[in-house]
Amino acid sequence: MEEVKGLVVSNHDLVYNALSFSTAALGIAFVYFLVSRNRIAPAYRNAITMSAMICGIAAYHYWRMFSNFSGGEWNEGYRYADWLLTVPLLVAELVVVSGVSKEVAKKVTPRLVIAALLMIATGYPGEVAAHGSSDRTLWGAISGAFMLYVLYELFAGEVGKTLKTQTGEIGKKLNNLRYLLVFTWGIYPIFYILGDSTSWLAEQIGLSPEEATTVIQVGYSASDVLAKAGYGLVIMSIALSRSESEGYRAA
Ligand code: RET
């Protein structure tokens, strides 16, 4: 059987298809957000621009991962370079549509962006560390601490408090956005753990090393589409509601 990156054909095909699917989904989401900008009032356009940037950056990296993988190579760095650029943007765009004052936004955005950067930067050494090593656990835990800080800010900090005061349709959509964020962010560490076949969780399921690699790659790819394009669509619908409620009409 043909083997690439130690995978037998069926596992290989699953990863190949997931990378191809994510390239297409994120590429088209990039175009969609670009052409939809003028439906949104100028005050919230930056959020849509950020969605387009996020999906464009990701489509490029997925294309690199897909073509590398098809050629029998792999570099986990593409995924982390992508996250390093896109995850801070994801938190920044939430602040734009959250309804917090400019002063609060100026204060919390840098904090959230730095924590998001550190979450990804400290996750990388764990991701490339040997499976079953204490390094993988240690860096994973440090990265997890930064993730918890970001979630704390978004639920209990000033952004969280403002989000709770929003009522009606916009309030409901903001709530959905927060839950989508918790759900999508929460599953990354789970895939990180499942990706190591020697981890307790992977052993409970009985994943072989090849299966563990497939699960982490397919899992990260599916989560990325949800956390970038899906999240961008919810951001867009919030920005549209805000534009309409402020009397904005697209030209
Ligand atoms: C890592 C390492 C293990 C510990 C934790 C992680 C968290 C990753 C997250 C990534 C989010 C990525 C997004 C990308 C979408 O564009 C790095 C896997 C906590 C939360 C939202």
Coordinates of C-alpha atoms and ligand atoms in Angstrom, one line a residue:
M1 CA 0.0 0.0 0.0
E2 CA 1.1 3.5 -0.8
E3 CA 2.3 5.3 2.3
V4 CA 2.7 9.1 2.9
K5 CA 3.7 10.5 6.3
G6 CA 3.3 6.9 7.6
L7 CA -0.4 6.8 6.7
V8 CA -2.0 4.0 4.8
V9 CA -4.2 4.9 1.9
S10 CA -7.6 5.4 3.5
N11 CA -6.2 7.6 6.3
H12 CA -4.1 9.5 3.7
D13 CA -7.2 10.1 1.6
L14 CA -9.2 11.5 4.5
V15 CA -6.5 14.0 5.3
Y16 CA -6.1 14.9 1.6
N17 CA -9.8 15.5 1.2
A18 CA -10.1 17.5 4.4
L19 CA -7.2 19.8 3.3
S20 CA -8.7 20.2 -0.1
F21 CA -12.2 20.9 1.3
S22 CA -10.9 23.6 3.7
T23 CA -8.9 25.3 1.0
A24 CA -12.0 25.6 -1.1
A25 CA -14.4 26.6 1.7
L26 CA -12.0 29.3 3.0
G27 CA -11.1 30.5 -0.4
I28 CA -14.7 31.1 -1.3
A29 CA -15.5 32.6 2.1
F30 CA -12.6 35.1 1.4
V31 CA -14.4 36.2 -1.8
Y32 CA -17.8 36.4 -0.2
F33 CA -16.6 38.6 2.7
L34 CA -14.8 40.9 0.2
V35 CA -17.8 41.5 -2.0
S36 CA -20.2 41.9 1.0
R37 CA -18.4 44.8 2.6
N38 CA -20.6 47.5 1.3
R39 CA -23.7 45.9 2.8
I40 CA -22.3 47.0 6.2
A41 CA -22.3 50.4 7.8
P42 CA -18.7 52.0 7.8
A43 CA -18.4 51.6 11.6
Y44 CA -18.5 47.8 11.4
R45 CA -16.8 47.3 8.0
N46 CA -13.5 46.6 9.7
A47 CA -14.9 43.4 11.1
I48 CA -15.8 42.2 7.7
T49 CA -12.5 43.2 6.3
M50 CA -10.9 41.1 9.1
S51 CA -13.1 38.1 8.2
A52 CA -11.9 38.4 4.6
M53 CA -8.2 38.6 5.8
I54 CA -8.7 35.6 8.1
C55 CA -10.2 33.5 5.3
G56 CA -7.7 34.7 2.7
I57 CA -4.7 33.9 5.0
A58 CA -6.1 30.5 5.8
A59 CA -6.9 29.6 2.2
Y60 CA -3.3 30.3 1.3
H61 CA -2.0 28.1 4.1
Y62 CA -4.4 25.3 3.4
W63 CA -3.3 25.4 -0.2
R64 CA 0.3 25.1 1.0
M65 CA -0.6 22.2 3.3
F66 CA -2.6 20.5 0.6
S67 CA 0.1 20.7 -2.0
N68 CA 2.8 19.7 0.5
F69 CA 0.8 16.8 1.7
S70 CA -0.1 15.7 -1.9
G71 CA 3.7 15.7 -2.6
G72 CA 4.4 13.5 0.4
E73 CA 5.7 16.2 2.6
W74 CA 4.4 17.8 5.8
N75 CA 5.2 21.0 7.7
E76 CA 3.1 21.7 10.8
G77 CA 4.5 25.2 10.7
Y78 CA 1.9 26.3 8.1
R79 CA -0.9 25.6 10.5
Y80 CA 0.7 27.5 13.3
A81 CA 1.7 30.4 11.0
D82 CA -1.9 30.6 9.9
W83 CA -3.2 30.5 13.5
L84 CA -0.6 33.1 14.6
L85 CA -2.0 35.5 12.0
T86 CA -5.7 34.7 12.2
V87 CA -6.5 34.0 15.8
P88 CA -5.7 37.5 17.0
L89 CA -7.9 38.9 14.2
L90 CA -10.7 36.6 15.3
V91 CA -10.7 38.1 18.8
A92 CA -10.2 41.6 17.5
E93 CA -13.3 41.4 15.2
L94 CA -15.4 40.2 18.1
V95 CA -14.6 43.4 20.0
V96 CA -15.6 45.5 17.0
V97 CA -19.1 44.1 16.9
S98 CA -19.5 43.6 20.7
G99 CA -20.8 47.1 21.3
V100 CA -18.1 48.1 23.8
S101 CA -17.1 51.8 23.8
K102 CA -14.0 52.9 21.9
E103 CA -12.0 53.3 25.1
V104 CA -12.8 49.8 26.3
A105 CA -12.0 48.4 22.9
K106 CA -8.6 50.2 22.9
K107 CA -7.8 48.7 26.3
V108 CA -8.9 45.1 25.8
T109 CA -8.0 44.5 22.2
P110 CA -4.2 44.5 22.8
R111 CA -4.6 42.3 25.8
L112 CA -6.7 39.8 23.9
V113 CA -4.4 39.9 20.9
I114 CA -1.3 39.3 23.0
A115 CA -2.9 36.4 24.9
A116 CA -4.1 34.8 21.6
L117 CA -0.6 35.2 20.1
L118 CA 1.0 33.5 23.2
M119 CA -1.6 30.7 23.1
I120 CA -0.5 29.8 19.6
A121 CA 3.2 30.5 20.1
T122 CA 3.4 28.2 23.1
G123 CA 1.2 25.5 21.5
Y124 CA 3.7 25.1 18.7
P125 CA 6.6 23.6 20.6
G126 CA 4.1 21.1 22.1
E127 CA 2.7 20.2 18.7
V128 CA 6.1 19.4 17.3
A129 CA 7.4 17.7 20.5
A130 CA 7.7 13.9 20.6
H131 CA 4.4 12.1 21.3
G132 CA 4.1 11.0 24.8
S133 CA 6.8 13.5 26.0
S134 CA 6.4 15.7 29.0
D135 CA 7.2 18.7 26.7
R136 CA 4.0 18.1 24.8
T137 CA 2.0 18.1 28.0
L138 CA 3.8 21.1 29.5
W139 CA 3.5 23.4 26.4
G140 CA -0.1 22.3 25.9
A141 CA -0.9 23.3 29.4
I142 CA 0.8 26.7 29.1
S143 CA -1.1 27.3 25.8
G144 CA -4.3 26.2 27.5
A145 CA -3.8 28.8 30.3
F146 CA -3.7 31.6 27.7
M147 CA -6.8 30.2 26.1
L148 CA -8.6 30.2 29.5
Y149 CA -7.5 33.9 29.9
V150 CA -9.1 34.9 26.6
L151 CA -12.3 33.0 27.4
Y152 CA -12.4 34.7 30.8
E153 CA -12.1 38.1 29.2
L154 CA -14.9 37.3 26.7
F155 CA -17.2 36.0 29.4
A156 CA -16.5 37.7 32.6
G157 CA -14.3 40.7 31.7
E158 CA -15.5 44.0 30.3
V159 CA -16.4 42.6 26.9
G160 CA -18.4 39.8 28.5
K161 CA -20.3 42.3 30.7
T162 CA -21.2 44.5 27.7
L163 CA -22.2 41.5 25.7
K164 CA -24.7 40.5 28.4
T165 CA -26.4 43.9 28.3
Q166 CA -27.2 43.7 24.6
T167 CA -30.8 42.8 24.0
G168 CA -33.1 41.7 21.2
E169 CA -31.8 40.0 18.0
I170 CA -28.3 41.5 18.3
G171 CA -28.0 40.2 21.9
K172 CA -29.1 36.8 20.8
K173 CA -26.6 36.7 17.9
L174 CA -23.8 37.9 20.1
N175 CA -24.6 35.1 22.5
N176 CA -24.5 32.6 19.6
L177 CA -21.1 34.0 18.6
R178 CA -19.7 33.5 22.1
Y179 CA -20.9 29.9 22.2
L180 CA -19.6 29.2 18.7
L181 CA -16.2 30.6 19.9
V182 CA -16.1 28.4 23.1
F183 CA -17.2 25.3 21.2
T184 CA -14.7 25.8 18.3
W185 CA -11.8 26.8 20.5
G186 CA -12.6 24.1 23.0
I187 CA -12.2 21.3 20.5
Y188 CA -8.7 22.3 19.3
P189 CA -7.1 21.1 22.5
I190 CA -9.2 17.9 22.3
F191 CA -7.8 17.2 18.9
Y192 CA -4.3 18.0 20.1
I193 CA -4.7 15.3 22.8
L194 CA -6.3 12.8 20.4
G195 CA -3.5 13.4 17.9
D196 CA -1.1 11.7 20.2
S197 CA -1.9 8.0 20.2
T198 CA -0.1 7.6 23.5
S199 CA -2.4 10.0 25.3
W200 CA -4.9 8.7 27.8
L201 CA -7.8 9.9 25.7
A202 CA -6.5 8.3 22.4
E203 CA -5.9 5.1 24.3
Q204 CA -9.4 4.9 25.6
I205 CA -10.7 5.1 21.9
G206 CA -7.9 2.8 20.8
L207 CA -6.4 5.0 18.1
S208 CA -3.4 3.7 16.2
P209 CA -0.7 6.3 15.5
E210 CA -1.9 6.6 11.9
E211 CA -5.5 7.1 13.0
A212 CA -4.4 9.7 15.6
T213 CA -2.7 11.7 12.9
T214 CA -5.8 11.5 10.7
V215 CA -8.1 12.6 13.6
I216 CA -5.9 15.6 14.5
Q217 CA -5.6 16.8 10.9
V218 CA -9.2 16.3 9.9
G219 CA -10.3 17.7 13.2
Y220 CA -8.2 20.9 12.9
S221 CA -9.3 21.4 9.3
A222 CA -13.0 21.1 10.1
S223 CA -12.7 23.3 13.2
D224 CA -10.9 26.0 11.1
V225 CA -13.7 26.2 8.6
L226 CA -16.2 26.6 11.5
A227 CA -14.0 29.0 13.5
K228 CA -13.1 31.2 10.5
A229 CA -15.9 31.1 7.9
G230 CA -18.8 30.1 10.1
Y231 CA -17.7 32.6 12.8
G232 CA -17.3 35.2 10.1
L233 CA -20.9 34.6 8.9
V234 CA -22.2 35.2 12.4
I235 CA -20.1 38.4 12.8
M236 CA -21.5 39.5 9.4
S237 CA -25.1 39.0 10.5
I238 CA -24.4 40.9 13.7
A239 CA -22.8 43.8 11.7
L240 CA -25.8 43.7 9.3
S241 CA -28.3 43.9 12.2
R242 CA -26.4 46.8 13.7
S243 CA -26.2 48.6 10.4
E244 CA -29.9 48.2 9.8
S245 CA -30.8 49.3 13.3
E246 CA -28.8 52.4 12.8
G247 CA -30.6 53.2 9.6
Y248 CA -27.8 52.3 7.2
R249 CA -28.8 51.3 3.7
A250 CA -26.4 49.9 1.2
A251 CA -26.0 52.1 -1.9
Ligands
RET1 C1 -3.2 24.2 21.0 C2 -2.2 23.5 21.8 C3 -2.7 22.7 22.9 C4 -3.4 23.6 23.9 C5 -4.3 24.6 23.2 C6 -4.3 24.8 21.9 C7 -5.4 25.7 21.4 C8 -5.6 26.1 20.1 C9 -6.6 26.9 19.7 C10 -6.6 27.3 18.4 C11 -7.6 28.0 17.8 C12 -7.5 28.2 16.5 C13 -8.5 28.9 15.8 C14 -8.2 29.0 14.5 C15 -9.2 29.5 13.5 O1 -9.0 30.3 12.8 C16 -2.5 25.3 20.2 C17 -3.9 23.2 20.0 C18 -5.3 25.3 24.1 C19 -7.7 27.4 20.7 C20 -9.7 29.6 16.4

